[in-house]
Short mmCIF file of C-alpha atoms in Angstrom, two decimals:
data_model
loop_
_atom_site.label_atom_id
_atom_site.label_comp_id
_atom_site.label_asym_id
_atom_site.label_seq_id
_atom_site.Cartn_x
_atom_site.Cartn_y
_atom_site.Cartn_z
CA GLU F 239 0.31 1.04 -24.32
CA PHE F 240 -0.43 4.66 -23.49
CA LYS F 241 1.77 7.73 -23.46
CA PHE F 242 0.36 8.89 -20.11
CA PHE F 243 -1.47 7.21 -17.23
CA MET F 244 -4.08 5.02 -18.91
CA SER F 245 -4.50 7.60 -21.67
CA ASP F 246 -2.81 9.15 -24.67
CA GLU F 247 -3.74 12.54 -23.26
CA PHE F 248 -2.26 14.27 -20.23
CA THR F 249 -4.97 14.32 -17.53
CA LEU F 250 -5.56 15.33 -13.94
CA VAL F 251 -4.33 11.90 -12.85
CA ASP F 252 -0.93 12.69 -14.37
CA CYS F 253 -0.93 16.07 -12.60
CA CYS F 254 -1.39 14.27 -9.27
CA PHE F 255 0.91 11.33 -9.92
CA ALA F 256 3.92 13.17 -11.40
CA PRO F 257 4.89 15.12 -8.24
CA ILE F 258 4.82 11.90 -6.23
CA LEU F 259 7.18 10.20 -8.68
CA TRP F 260 9.41 13.28 -8.73
CA ARG F 261 9.82 13.16 -4.94
CA LEU F 262 10.48 9.42 -4.55
CA PRO F 263 14.30 9.72 -4.63
CA SER F 264 14.21 12.45 -1.98
CA ILE F 265 12.53 10.06 0.45
CA GLY F 266 14.94 7.24 -0.28
CA ILE F 267 12.94 5.33 -2.87
CA LYS F 268 15.00 4.54 -5.96
CA LEU F 269 13.19 2.65 -8.67
CA PRO F 270 15.38 -0.08 -10.15
CA VAL F 271 15.96 -0.04 -13.87
CA ASN F 272 14.56 -3.29 -15.20
CA ARG F 273 12.15 -4.52 -17.82
CA HIS F 274 9.26 -4.62 -15.35
CA LEU F 275 9.54 -0.93 -14.50
CA LYS F 276 10.48 0.28 -17.98
CA PRO F 277 6.95 1.55 -18.74
CA LEU F 278 6.92 3.56 -15.50
CA LEU F 279 10.41 4.94 -16.12
CA ASP F 280 9.44 5.89 -19.69
CA TYR F 281 6.30 7.55 -18.31
CA GLN F 282 8.40 9.57 -15.86
CA LYS F 283 10.69 10.79 -18.64
CA GLU F 284 7.72 11.82 -20.75
CA VAL F 285 5.99 13.71 -17.94
CA PHE F 286 9.12 15.28 -16.45
CA LYS F 287 10.11 16.88 -19.77
CA ARG F 288 6.77 18.66 -20.20
CA PRO F 289 7.20 22.44 -20.01
CA GLY F 290 4.13 22.77 -17.79
CA PHE F 291 5.53 20.30 -15.28
CA LEU F 292 8.94 21.96 -15.24
CA ASP F 293 7.37 25.41 -14.87
CA SER F 294 5.34 24.19 -11.89
CA LEU F 295 8.42 23.22 -9.87
CA SER F 296 9.73 25.48 -7.16
CA SER F 297 13.48 25.97 -6.90
CA LEU F 298 13.50 23.54 -3.96
CA GLU F 299 11.65 20.93 -6.00
CA ARG F 300 14.07 21.37 -8.91
CA ASP F 301 16.92 20.63 -6.50
CA LEU F 302 15.34 17.24 -5.70
CA LYS F 303 16.08 15.96 -9.19
CA GLU F 304 18.84 13.38 -9.41
CA ASP F 305 20.55 13.23 -12.80
#
C-alpha cells in the first residue's frame, strides 16, 4: 500500500489526479464511503491536506470543497 498514487512519493501523476478528485462533487459525483473506496478516500485526504495543493487552488476552487 502506497501513500500516493502507486508510490510513496508525490509525483506528477498525483498533480494531475488530485484536481480531478477535488472537482468530482461539483459535477455531481459523490464517492460512497465504503471499504472498497477507503484507499481512494484516504488518498484524497492525504493529497488535499498538502500545503502545495492548497496553495494551488483559486478562490473558486476552494469554494468547491464540501466539508
